[in-house]
Coordinates of C-alpha atoms in Angstrom, one line a residue:
M1 CA 75.3 -97.9 -163.5
D2 CA 73.2 -99.6 -165.9
K3 CA 69.0 -98.0 -166.0
N4 CA 68.2 -101.6 -164.6
R5 CA 70.8 -101.7 -162.1
W6 CA 69.1 -97.9 -160.7
L7 CA 66.2 -99.2 -160.7
Y8 CA 67.4 -102.3 -158.6
V9 CA 68.4 -99.9 -156.0
T10 CA 65.3 -98.2 -156.3
G11 CA 63.0 -100.6 -156.1
T12 CA 64.4 -102.0 -153.0
L13 CA 64.9 -98.8 -150.8
L14 CA 61.6 -98.6 -151.6
F15 CA 60.5 -101.1 -150.4
V16 CA 62.3 -100.7 -147.2
A17 CA 61.2 -97.2 -146.5
F18 CA 57.4 -98.7 -147.2
S19 CA 58.0 -101.0 -144.8
T20 CA 59.5 -99.3 -142.3
L21 CA 56.5 -96.0 -143.3
A22 CA 54.4 -98.5 -142.1
V23 CA 56.0 -100.2 -139.3
L24 CA 56.0 -97.0 -137.5
G25 CA 52.6 -96.2 -138.1
F26 CA 51.1 -98.7 -136.5
L27 CA 53.9 -98.8 -133.5
L28 CA 53.0 -94.9 -133.6
K29 CA 49.0 -95.6 -133.9
F30 CA 49.5 -98.7 -131.3
A31 CA 52.2 -99.4 -129.3
I32 CA 54.2 -96.4 -128.3
P33 CA 53.1 -94.5 -124.7
H34 CA 51.2 -91.1 -125.0
G35 CA 52.0 -88.1 -122.6
G36 CA 54.0 -87.4 -120.4
R37 CA 54.6 -88.3 -117.0
F38 CA 53.6 -86.7 -114.0
G39 CA 57.1 -84.0 -113.3
G40 CA 59.2 -87.0 -115.4
A41 CA 60.2 -88.1 -118.1
P42 CA 57.8 -88.6 -121.1
P43 CA 57.3 -92.3 -122.0
T44 CA 60.0 -94.0 -124.0
F45 CA 59.8 -96.6 -126.6
L46 CA 63.3 -98.8 -127.2
G47 CA 65.0 -95.3 -125.6
L48 CA 63.3 -93.1 -127.8
T49 CA 60.5 -90.7 -127.0
R50 CA 57.0 -90.6 -129.3
H51 CA 58.3 -87.4 -130.6
D52 CA 61.4 -89.1 -131.7
W53 CA 60.1 -91.7 -133.9
A54 CA 57.6 -89.9 -135.1
D55 CA 60.3 -87.3 -136.1
F56 CA 61.9 -90.3 -137.5
H57 CA 58.9 -91.2 -139.4
G58 CA 58.7 -87.7 -140.9
M59 CA 62.8 -88.7 -142.4
V60 CA 61.6 -91.7 -143.6
G61 CA 58.5 -90.5 -145.2
I62 CA 60.7 -87.7 -147.3
L63 CA 63.0 -90.3 -147.8
F64 CA 60.3 -92.6 -149.3
I65 CA 58.7 -89.3 -151.8
C66 CA 62.2 -88.6 -152.8
L67 CA 63.0 -92.4 -153.8
A68 CA 59.2 -92.3 -155.8
V69 CA 60.2 -89.5 -158.2
I70 CA 63.6 -91.1 -159.0
H71 CA 61.2 -94.4 -159.7
I72 CA 59.4 -92.1 -161.6
V73 CA 62.2 -90.4 -163.5
L74 CA 63.7 -93.7 -164.2
N75 CA 60.4 -95.0 -165.9
W76 CA 59.3 -92.0 -167.8
K77 CA 59.6 -93.2 -170.8
W78 CA 57.4 -96.8 -169.4
V79 CA 54.5 -93.8 -168.3
V80 CA 54.8 -92.1 -171.5
Q81 CA 53.6 -95.3 -173.6
S82 CA 51.3 -96.4 -171.0
S83 CA 49.7 -92.6 -171.0
K84 CA 49.0 -92.9 -175.3
R85 CA 48.5 -96.6 -175.3
Y86 CA 45.1 -96.3 -172.1
L87 CA 44.3 -92.0 -173.1
G88 CA 44.8 -91.8 -176.9
D89 CA 45.9 -88.1 -177.9
N90 CA 45.1 -86.0 -174.9
W91 CA 47.8 -88.5 -172.6
Q92 CA 49.3 -84.7 -171.8
K93 CA 46.6 -83.1 -170.8
A94 CA 45.1 -86.1 -168.7
L95 CA 49.1 -86.5 -167.1
W96 CA 48.8 -82.5 -165.9
A97 CA 45.2 -83.0 -164.9
V98 CA 46.4 -85.8 -162.8
G99 CA 49.8 -84.3 -161.6
T100 CA 48.0 -81.3 -160.9
S101 CA 45.2 -82.8 -159.2
W102 CA 47.4 -84.5 -156.7
V103 CA 49.8 -81.2 -155.9
L104 CA 46.2 -79.6 -155.0
V105 CA 45.1 -82.1 -152.5
L106 CA 48.5 -82.4 -151.0
F107 CA 48.8 -78.3 -150.8
L108 CA 45.2 -78.1 -149.7
G109 CA 45.9 -81.2 -147.0
Y110 CA 49.0 -79.2 -146.0
L111 CA 47.1 -76.0 -145.5
F112 CA 44.2 -77.6 -143.7
S113 CA 46.5 -79.4 -141.4
R114 CA 47.9 -76.0 -139.7
F115 CA 44.8 -75.2 -138.6

């Protein structure tokens, strides 16, 4: 398969994954019931509990991240060319700074979510 076809497939799957994440996020926030019933089974939405929906949301989120990485790899030449154009001679340092900062933000977010 050529690069353009991979970009098309990746872009389409990114759209589907993002749309799914958005819809599930709104459902988890506003439509899917919280808590459980006294002495009974937890409430369900379309046959799945809130935790089942949250697990599905998490799996789609991981898929989205993987697809985003593939998309960046497929477009890496454009990323480098645009970085050179907009950032000049220090484009490599700027990309490293942005990448390192983002990893640090994600890691700190993970750490703080554990407490």
